[in-house]
PDB file of C-alpha atoms in Angstrom:
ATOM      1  CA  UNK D   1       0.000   0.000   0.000  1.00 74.00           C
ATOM      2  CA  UNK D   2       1.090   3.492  -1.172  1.00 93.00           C
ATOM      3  CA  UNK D   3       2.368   5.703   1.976  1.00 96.00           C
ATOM      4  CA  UNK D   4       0.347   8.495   2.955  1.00 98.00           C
ATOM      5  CA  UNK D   5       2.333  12.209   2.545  1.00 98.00           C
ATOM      6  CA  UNK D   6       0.590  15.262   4.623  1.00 98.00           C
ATOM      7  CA  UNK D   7       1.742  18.964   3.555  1.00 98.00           C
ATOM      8  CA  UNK D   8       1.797  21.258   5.899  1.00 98.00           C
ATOM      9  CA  UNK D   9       1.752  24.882   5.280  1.00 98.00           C
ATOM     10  CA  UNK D  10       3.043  27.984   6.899  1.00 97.00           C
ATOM     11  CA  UNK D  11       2.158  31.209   7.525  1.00 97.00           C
ATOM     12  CA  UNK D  12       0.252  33.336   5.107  1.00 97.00           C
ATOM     13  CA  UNK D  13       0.331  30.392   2.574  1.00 98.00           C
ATOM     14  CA  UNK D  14      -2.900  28.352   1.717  1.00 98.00           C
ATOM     15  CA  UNK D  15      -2.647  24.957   1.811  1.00 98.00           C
ATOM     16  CA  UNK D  16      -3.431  24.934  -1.859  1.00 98.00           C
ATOM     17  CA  UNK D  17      -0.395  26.334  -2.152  1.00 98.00           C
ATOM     18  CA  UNK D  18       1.566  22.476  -2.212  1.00 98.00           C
ATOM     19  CA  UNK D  19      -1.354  21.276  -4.985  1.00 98.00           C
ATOM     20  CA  UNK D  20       1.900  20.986  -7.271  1.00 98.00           C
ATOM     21  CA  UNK D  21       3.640  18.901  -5.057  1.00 98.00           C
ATOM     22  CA  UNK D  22       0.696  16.695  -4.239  1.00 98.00           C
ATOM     23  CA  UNK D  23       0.328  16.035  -8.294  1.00 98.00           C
ATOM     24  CA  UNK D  24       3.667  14.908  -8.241  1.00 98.00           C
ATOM     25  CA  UNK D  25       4.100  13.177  -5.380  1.00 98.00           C
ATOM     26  CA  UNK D  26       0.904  11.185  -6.665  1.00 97.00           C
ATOM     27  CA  UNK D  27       2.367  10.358  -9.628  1.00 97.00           C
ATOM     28  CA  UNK D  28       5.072   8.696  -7.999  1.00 96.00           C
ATOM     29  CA  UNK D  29       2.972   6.524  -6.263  1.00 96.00           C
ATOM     30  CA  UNK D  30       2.321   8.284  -2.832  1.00 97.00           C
ATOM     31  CA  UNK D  31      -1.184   9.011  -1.479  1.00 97.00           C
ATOM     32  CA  UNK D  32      -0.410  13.011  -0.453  1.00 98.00           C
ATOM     33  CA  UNK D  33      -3.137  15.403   0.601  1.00 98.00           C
ATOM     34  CA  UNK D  34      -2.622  19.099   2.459  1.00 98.00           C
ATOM     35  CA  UNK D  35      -4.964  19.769   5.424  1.00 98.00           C
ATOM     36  CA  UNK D  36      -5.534  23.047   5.955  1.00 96.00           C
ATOM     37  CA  UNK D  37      -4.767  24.828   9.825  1.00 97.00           C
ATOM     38  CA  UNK D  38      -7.419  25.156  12.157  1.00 96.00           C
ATOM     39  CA  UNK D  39      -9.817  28.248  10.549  1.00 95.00           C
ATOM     40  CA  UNK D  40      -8.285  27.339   6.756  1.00 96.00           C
ATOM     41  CA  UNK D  41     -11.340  27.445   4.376  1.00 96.00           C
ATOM     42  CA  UNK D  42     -11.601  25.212   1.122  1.00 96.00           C
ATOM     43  CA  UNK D  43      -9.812  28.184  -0.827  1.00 97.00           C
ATOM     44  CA  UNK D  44      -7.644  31.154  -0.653  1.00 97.00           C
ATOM     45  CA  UNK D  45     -11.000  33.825  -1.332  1.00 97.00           C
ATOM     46  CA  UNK D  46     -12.845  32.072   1.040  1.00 97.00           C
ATOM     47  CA  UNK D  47     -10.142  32.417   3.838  1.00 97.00           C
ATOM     48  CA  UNK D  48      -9.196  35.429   3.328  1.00 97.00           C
ATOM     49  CA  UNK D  49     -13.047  36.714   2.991  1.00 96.00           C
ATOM     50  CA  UNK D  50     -13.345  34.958   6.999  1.00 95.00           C
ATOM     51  CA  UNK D  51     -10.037  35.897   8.964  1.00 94.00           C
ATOM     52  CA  UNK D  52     -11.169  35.853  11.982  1.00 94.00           C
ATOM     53  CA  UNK D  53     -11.674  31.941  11.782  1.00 96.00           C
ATOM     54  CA  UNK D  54      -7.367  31.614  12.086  1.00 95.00           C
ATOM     55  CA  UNK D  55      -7.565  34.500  14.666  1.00 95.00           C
ATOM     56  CA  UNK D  56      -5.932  32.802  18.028  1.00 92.00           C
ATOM     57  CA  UNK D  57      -4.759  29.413  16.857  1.00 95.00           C
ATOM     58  CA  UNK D  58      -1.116  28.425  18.226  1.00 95.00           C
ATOM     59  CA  UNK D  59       0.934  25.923  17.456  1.00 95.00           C
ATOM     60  CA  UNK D  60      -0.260  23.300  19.859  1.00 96.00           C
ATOM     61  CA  UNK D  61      -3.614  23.527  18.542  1.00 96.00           C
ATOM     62  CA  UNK D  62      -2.247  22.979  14.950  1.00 97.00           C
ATOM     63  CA  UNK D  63       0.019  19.808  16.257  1.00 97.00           C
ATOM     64  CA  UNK D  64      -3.306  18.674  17.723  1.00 97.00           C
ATOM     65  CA  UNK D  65      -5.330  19.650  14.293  1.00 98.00           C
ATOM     66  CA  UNK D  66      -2.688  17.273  12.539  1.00 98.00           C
ATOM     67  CA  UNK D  67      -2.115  14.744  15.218  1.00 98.00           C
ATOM     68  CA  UNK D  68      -5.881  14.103  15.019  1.00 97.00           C
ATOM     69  CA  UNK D  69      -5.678  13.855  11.241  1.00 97.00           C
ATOM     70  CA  UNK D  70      -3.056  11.114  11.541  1.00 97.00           C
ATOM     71  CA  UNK D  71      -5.331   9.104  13.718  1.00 96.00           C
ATOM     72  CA  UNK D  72      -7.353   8.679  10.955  1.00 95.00           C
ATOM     73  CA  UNK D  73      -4.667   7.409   8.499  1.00 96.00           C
ATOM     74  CA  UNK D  74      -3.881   3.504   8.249  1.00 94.00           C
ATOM     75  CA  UNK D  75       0.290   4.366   8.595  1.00 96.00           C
ATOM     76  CA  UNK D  76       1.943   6.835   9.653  1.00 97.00           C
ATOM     77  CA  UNK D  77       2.468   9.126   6.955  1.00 98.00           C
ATOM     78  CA  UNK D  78       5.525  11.039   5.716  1.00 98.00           C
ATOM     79  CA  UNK D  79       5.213  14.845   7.323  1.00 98.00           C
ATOM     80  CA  UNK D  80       6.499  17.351   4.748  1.00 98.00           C
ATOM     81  CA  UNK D  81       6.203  21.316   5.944  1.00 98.00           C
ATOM     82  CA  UNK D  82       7.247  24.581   5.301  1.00 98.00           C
ATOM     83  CA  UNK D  83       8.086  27.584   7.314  1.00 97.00           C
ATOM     84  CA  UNK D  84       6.149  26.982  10.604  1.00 96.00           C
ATOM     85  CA  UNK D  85       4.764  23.787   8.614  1.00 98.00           C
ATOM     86  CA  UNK D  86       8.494  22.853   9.232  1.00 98.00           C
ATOM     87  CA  UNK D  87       8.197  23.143  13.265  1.00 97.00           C
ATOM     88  CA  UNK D  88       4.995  21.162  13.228  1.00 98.00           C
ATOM     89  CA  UNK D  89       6.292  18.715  11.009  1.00 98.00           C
ATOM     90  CA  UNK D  90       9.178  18.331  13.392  1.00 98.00           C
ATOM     91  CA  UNK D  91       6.907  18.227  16.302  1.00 97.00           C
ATOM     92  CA  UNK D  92       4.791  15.996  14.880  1.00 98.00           C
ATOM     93  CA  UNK D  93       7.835  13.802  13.758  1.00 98.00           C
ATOM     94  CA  UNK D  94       9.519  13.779  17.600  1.00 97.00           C
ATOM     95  CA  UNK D  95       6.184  12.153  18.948  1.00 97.00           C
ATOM     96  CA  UNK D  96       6.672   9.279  16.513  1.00 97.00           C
ATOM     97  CA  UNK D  97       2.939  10.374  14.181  1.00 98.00           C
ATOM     98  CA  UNK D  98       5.582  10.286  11.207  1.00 98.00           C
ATOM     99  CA  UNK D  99       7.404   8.081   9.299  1.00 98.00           C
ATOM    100  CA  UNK D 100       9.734  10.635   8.210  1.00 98.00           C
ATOM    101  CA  UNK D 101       9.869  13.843   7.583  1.00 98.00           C
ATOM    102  CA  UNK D 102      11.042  17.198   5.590  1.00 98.00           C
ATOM    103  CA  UNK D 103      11.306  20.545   7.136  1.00 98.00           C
ATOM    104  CA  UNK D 104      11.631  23.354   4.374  1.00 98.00           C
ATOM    105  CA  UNK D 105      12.519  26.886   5.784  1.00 98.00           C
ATOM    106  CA  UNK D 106      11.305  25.831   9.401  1.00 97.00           C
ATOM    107  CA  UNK D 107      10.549  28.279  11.670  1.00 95.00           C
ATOM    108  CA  UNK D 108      12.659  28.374  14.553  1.00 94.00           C
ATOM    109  CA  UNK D 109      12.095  25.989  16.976  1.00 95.00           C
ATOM    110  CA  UNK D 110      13.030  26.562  21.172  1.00 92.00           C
ATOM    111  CA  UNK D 111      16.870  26.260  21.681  1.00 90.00           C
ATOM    112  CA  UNK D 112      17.856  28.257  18.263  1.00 91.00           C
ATOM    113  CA  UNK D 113      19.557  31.725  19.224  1.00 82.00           C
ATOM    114  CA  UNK D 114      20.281  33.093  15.862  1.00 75.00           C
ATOM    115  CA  UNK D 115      17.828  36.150  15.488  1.00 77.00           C
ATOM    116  CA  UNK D 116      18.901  38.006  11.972  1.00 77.00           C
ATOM    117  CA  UNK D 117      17.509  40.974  11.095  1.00 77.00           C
ATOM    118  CA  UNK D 118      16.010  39.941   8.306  1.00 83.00           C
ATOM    119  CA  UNK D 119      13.605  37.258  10.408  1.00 84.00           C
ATOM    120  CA  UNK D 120      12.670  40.394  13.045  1.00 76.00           C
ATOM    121  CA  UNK D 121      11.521  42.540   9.937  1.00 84.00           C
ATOM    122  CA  UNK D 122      10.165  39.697   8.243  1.00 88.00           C
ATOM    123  CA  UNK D 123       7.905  38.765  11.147  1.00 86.00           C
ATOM    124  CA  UNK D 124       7.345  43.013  11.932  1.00 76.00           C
ATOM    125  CA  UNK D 125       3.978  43.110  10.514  1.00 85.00           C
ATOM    126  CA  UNK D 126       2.558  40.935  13.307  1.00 85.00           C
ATOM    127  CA  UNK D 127       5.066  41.245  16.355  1.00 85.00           C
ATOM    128  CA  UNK D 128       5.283  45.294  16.101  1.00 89.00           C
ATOM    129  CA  UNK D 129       1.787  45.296  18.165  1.00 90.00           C
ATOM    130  CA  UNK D 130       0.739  42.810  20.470  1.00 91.00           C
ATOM    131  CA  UNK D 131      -2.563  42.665  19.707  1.00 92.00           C
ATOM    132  CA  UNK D 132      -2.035  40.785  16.914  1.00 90.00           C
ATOM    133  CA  UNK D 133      -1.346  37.966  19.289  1.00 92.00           C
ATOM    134  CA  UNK D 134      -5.227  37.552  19.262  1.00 94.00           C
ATOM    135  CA  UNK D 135      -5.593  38.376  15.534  1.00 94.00           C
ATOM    136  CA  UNK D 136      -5.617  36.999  12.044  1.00 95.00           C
ATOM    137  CA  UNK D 137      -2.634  39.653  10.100  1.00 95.00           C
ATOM    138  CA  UNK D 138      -2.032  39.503   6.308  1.00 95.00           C
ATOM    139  CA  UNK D 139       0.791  40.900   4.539  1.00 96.00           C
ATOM    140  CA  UNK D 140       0.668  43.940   1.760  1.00 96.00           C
ATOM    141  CA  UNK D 141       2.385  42.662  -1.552  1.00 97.00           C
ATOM    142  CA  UNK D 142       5.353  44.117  -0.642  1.00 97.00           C
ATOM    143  CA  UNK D 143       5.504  42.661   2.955  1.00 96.00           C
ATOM    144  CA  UNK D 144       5.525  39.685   0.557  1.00 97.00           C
ATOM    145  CA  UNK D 145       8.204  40.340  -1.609  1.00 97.00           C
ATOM    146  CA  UNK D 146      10.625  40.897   1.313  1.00 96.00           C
ATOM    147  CA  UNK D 147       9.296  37.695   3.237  1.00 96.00           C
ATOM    148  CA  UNK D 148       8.898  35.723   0.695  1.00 97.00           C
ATOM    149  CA  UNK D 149       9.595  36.680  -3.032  1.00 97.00           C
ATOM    150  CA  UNK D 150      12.890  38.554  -2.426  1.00 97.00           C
ATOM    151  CA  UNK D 151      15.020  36.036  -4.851  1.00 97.00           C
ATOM    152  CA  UNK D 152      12.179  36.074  -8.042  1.00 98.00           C
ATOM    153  CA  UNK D 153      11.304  38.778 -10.167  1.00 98.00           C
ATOM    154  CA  UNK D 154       8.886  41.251  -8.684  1.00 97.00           C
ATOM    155  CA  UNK D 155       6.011  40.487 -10.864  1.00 98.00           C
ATOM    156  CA  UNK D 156       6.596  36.673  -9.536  1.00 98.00           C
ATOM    157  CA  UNK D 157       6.246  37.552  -6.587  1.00 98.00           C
ATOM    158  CA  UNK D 158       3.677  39.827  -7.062  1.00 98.00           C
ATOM    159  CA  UNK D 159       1.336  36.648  -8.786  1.00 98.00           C
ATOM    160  CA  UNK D 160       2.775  34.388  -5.498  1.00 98.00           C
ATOM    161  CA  UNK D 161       0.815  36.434  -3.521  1.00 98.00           C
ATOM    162  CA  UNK D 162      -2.395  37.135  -5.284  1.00 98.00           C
ATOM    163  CA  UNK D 163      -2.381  33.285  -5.871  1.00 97.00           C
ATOM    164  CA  UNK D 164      -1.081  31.776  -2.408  1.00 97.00           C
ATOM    165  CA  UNK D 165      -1.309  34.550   0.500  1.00 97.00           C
ATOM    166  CA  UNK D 166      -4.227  34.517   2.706  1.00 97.00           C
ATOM    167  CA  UNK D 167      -3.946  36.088   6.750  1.00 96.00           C
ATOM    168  CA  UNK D 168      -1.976  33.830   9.360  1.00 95.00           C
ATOM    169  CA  UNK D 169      -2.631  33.983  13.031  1.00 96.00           C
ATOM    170  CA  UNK D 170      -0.339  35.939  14.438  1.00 92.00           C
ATOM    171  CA  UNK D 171       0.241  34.062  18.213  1.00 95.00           C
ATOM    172  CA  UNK D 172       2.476  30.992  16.727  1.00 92.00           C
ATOM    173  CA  UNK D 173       4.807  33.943  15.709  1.00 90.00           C
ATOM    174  CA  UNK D 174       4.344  35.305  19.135  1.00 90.00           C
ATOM    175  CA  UNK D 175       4.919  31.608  20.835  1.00 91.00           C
ATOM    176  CA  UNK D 176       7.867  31.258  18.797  1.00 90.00           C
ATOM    177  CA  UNK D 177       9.510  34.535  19.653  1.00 87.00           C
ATOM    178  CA  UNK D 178       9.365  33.486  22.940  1.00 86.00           C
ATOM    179  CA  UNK D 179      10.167  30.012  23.108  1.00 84.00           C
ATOM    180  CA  UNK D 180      13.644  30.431  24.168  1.00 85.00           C
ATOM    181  CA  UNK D 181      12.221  32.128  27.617  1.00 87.00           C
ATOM    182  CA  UNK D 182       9.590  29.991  28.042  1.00 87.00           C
ATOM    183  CA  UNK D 183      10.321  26.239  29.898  1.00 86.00           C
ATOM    184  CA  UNK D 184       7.289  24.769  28.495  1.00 89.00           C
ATOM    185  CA  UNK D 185       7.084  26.793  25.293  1.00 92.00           C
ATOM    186  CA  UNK D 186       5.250  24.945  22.172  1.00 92.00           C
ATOM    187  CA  UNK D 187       7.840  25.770  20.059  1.00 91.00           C
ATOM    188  CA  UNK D 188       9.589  22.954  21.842  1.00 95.00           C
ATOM    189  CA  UNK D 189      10.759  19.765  20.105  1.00 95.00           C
ATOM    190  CA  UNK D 190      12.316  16.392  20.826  1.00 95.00           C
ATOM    191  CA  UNK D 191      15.262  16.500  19.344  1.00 96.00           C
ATOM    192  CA  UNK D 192      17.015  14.404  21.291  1.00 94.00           C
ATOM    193  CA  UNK D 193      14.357  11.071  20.020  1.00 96.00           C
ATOM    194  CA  UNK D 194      16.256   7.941  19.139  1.00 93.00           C
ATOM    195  CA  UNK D 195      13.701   6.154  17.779  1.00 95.00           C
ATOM    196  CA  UNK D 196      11.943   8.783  15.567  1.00 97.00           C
ATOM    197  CA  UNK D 197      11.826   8.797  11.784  1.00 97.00           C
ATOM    198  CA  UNK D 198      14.481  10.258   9.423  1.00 98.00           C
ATOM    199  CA  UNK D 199      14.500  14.213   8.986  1.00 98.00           C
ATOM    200  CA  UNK D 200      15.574  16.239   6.232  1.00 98.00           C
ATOM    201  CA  UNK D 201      16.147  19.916   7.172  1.00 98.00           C
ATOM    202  CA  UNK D 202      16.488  22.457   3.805  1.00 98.00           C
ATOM    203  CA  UNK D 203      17.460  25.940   3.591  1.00 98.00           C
ATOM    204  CA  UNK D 204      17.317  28.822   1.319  1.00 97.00           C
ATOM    205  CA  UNK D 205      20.606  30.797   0.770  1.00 97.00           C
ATOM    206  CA  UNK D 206      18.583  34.041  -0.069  1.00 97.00           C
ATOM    207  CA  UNK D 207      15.647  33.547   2.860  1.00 96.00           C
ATOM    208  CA  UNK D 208      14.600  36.508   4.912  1.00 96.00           C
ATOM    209  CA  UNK D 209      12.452  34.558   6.792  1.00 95.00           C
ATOM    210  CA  UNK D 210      14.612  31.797   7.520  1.00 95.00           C
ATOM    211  CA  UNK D 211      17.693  32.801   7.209  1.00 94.00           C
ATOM    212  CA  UNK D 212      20.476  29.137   6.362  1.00 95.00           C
ATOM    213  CA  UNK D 213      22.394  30.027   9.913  1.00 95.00           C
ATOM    214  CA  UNK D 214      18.696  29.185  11.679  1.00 95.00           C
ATOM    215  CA  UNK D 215      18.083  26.087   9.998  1.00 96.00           C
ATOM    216  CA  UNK D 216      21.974  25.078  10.463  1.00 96.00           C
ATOM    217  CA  UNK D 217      21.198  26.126  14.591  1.00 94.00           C
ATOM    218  CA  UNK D 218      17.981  23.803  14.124  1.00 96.00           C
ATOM    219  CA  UNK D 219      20.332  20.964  12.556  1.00 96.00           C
ATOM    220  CA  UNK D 220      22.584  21.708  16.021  1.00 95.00           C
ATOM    221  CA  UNK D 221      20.047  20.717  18.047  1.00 95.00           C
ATOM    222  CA  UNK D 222      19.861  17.144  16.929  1.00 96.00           C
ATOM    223  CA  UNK D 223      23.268  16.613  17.768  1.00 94.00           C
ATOM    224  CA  UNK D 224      22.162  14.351  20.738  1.00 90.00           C
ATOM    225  CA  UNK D 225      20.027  11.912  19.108  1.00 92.00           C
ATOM    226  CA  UNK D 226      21.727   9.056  16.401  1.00 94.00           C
ATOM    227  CA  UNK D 227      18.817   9.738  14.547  1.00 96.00           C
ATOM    228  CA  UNK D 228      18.956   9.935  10.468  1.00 96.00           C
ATOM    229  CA  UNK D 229      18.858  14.403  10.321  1.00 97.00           C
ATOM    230  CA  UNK D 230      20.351  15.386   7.216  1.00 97.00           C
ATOM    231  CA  UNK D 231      20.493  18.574   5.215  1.00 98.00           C
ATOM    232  CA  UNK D 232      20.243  20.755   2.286  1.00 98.00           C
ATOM    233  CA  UNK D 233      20.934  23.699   1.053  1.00 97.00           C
ATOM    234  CA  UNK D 234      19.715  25.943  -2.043  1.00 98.00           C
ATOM    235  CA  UNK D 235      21.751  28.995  -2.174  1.00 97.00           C
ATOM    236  CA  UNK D 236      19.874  30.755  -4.805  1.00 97.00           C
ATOM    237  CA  UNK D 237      16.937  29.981  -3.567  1.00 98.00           C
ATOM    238  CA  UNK D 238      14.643  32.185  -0.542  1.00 98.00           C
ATOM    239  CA  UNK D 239      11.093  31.762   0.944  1.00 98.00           C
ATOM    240  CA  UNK D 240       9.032  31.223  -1.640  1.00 98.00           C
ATOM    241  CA  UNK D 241      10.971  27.873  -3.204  1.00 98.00           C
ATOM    242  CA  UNK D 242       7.935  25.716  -2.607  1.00 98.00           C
ATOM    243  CA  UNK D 243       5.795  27.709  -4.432  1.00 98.00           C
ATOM    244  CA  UNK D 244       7.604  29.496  -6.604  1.00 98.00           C
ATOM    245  CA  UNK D 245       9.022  28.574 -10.823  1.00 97.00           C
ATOM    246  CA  UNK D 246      11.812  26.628  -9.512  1.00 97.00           C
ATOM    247  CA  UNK D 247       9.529  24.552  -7.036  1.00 98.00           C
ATOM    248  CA  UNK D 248      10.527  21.277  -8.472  1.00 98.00           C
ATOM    249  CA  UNK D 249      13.891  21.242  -8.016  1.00 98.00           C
ATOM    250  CA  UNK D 250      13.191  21.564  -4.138  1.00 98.00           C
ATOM    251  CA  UNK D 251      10.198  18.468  -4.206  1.00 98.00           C
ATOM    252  CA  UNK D 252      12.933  16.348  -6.755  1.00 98.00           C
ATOM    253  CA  UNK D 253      15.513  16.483  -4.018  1.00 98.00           C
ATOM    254  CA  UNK D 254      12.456  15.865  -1.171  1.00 98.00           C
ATOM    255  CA  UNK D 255      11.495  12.463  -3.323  1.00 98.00           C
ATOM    256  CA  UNK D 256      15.518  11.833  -3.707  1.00 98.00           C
ATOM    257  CA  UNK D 257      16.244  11.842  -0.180  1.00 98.00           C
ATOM    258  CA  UNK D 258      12.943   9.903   1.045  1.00 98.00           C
ATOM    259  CA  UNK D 259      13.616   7.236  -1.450  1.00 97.00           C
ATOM    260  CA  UNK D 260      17.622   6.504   0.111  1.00 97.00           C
ATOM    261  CA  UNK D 261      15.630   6.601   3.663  1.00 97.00           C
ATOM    262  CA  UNK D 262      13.767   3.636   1.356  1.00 95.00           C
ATOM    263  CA  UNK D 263      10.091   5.497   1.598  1.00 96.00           C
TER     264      UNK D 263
END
């Protein structure tokens, strides 16, 4: 029997966003579907026309959204994320609800220090007023363009986010922020799992948003578990690389890697 593949999506990205991936991960014989987080509706209009639905979700209620989801599955499935996607797909991955997974751009998880610049201005339009802990923010095209679409042309990036973007809840930024501070924060994950699943961490070279040195600080905190955690890097590549014209390249390597781990 085929193995089930969940997508997870990030911030301000629908979950109709991976519908290329899930085309081609079909063809090769996978079973892959993308839930939607708590408050998603069917399609990007339809979210974006209701954001108050995604106001207040944080990232243990989307581990439990997803953890529920797996329940229903017949094996564990192989947990592919990106940008706070990534987390949960680690999180979901260090309670053993995965049989592998691949963490694209992750958001940082507790026990990462790097902070660059480019993440704090990235993540400005929802952690420069702390109301939006509560709310549901979405980002102006050009909020966009530096998050997300800084390495494509601007008229790319411009049809990314007429396409893809849709408002995010802004506490999971919020929880993240201030993981490192907080002993039971949710941005927590075991790293240090023997038994879990193979992980694949990637990073973009050009990412505002994730910047390589966090996801090589995430790779750092594996260190204590014997654990298959490998890595990848695309140098040219920034936020927007599962989504974006050169999305292919990034799934290719994704189906590469899970096939050596023999999935």
């Amino acid at each position: 029997m085929s193995i089930p593949v969940i997508f997870i999506h990030g911030l301000w990205l629908h979950a109709s966003s991976w519908e290329p991936w899930i085309e081609l991960f079909t063809e090769r014989g996978y079973r892959a579907t993308a839930p939607g987080w708590p408050g998603d509706a069917d399609t990007v209009e339809a979210t974006r026309a209701n954001p108050d639905a995604l106001a207040g979700h944080g990232i243990d209620d989307v581990v439990d959204h997803f953890a529920k989801i797996i329940e229903g599955l017949d094996q564990k499935p192989i947990l592919i994320g990106h940008s706070f996607g990534g987390m949960i797909a680690q999180k979901l991955l260090g309670l053993d609800l995965g049989v592998a997974a691949v963490a694209v751009d992750a958001a940082q998880i507790k026990g990462v220090l790097p902070l660059p610049l480019s993440t704090l201005r990235s993540g400005f339009p929802v952690l420069g007023n702390p109301a939006n802990a509560k709310r549901a923010v979405s980002l102006t095209p050009e909020q966009f363009r530096y998050a997300f679409g800084n390495a494509v042309s601007e008229q790319e990036s411009r049809e990314l986010f007429d396409r893809w973007s849709i408002p995010a809840p802004g506490k999971p930024l919020f929880e993240a922020a201030a993981a490192n501070f907080n002993p039971h924060s949710p941005a927590k994950v075991d790293t240090a799992n023997e038994s879990r699943g193979p992980l694949l961490l990637m990073a973009g070279g050009k990412d505002h948003t994730v910047p390589e040195v966090v996801v090589r600080s995430t790779l750092k905190q594996y260190r204590h578990s014997q654990a298959v955690t490998d890595i990848v890097d695309f140098p040219a590549k920034a936020h927007s690389l599962t989504i974006d014209a050169g999305w292919q390249e990034v799934a290719e390597t994704a189906l590469t890697w899970l096939k050596a781990q023999g999935l």
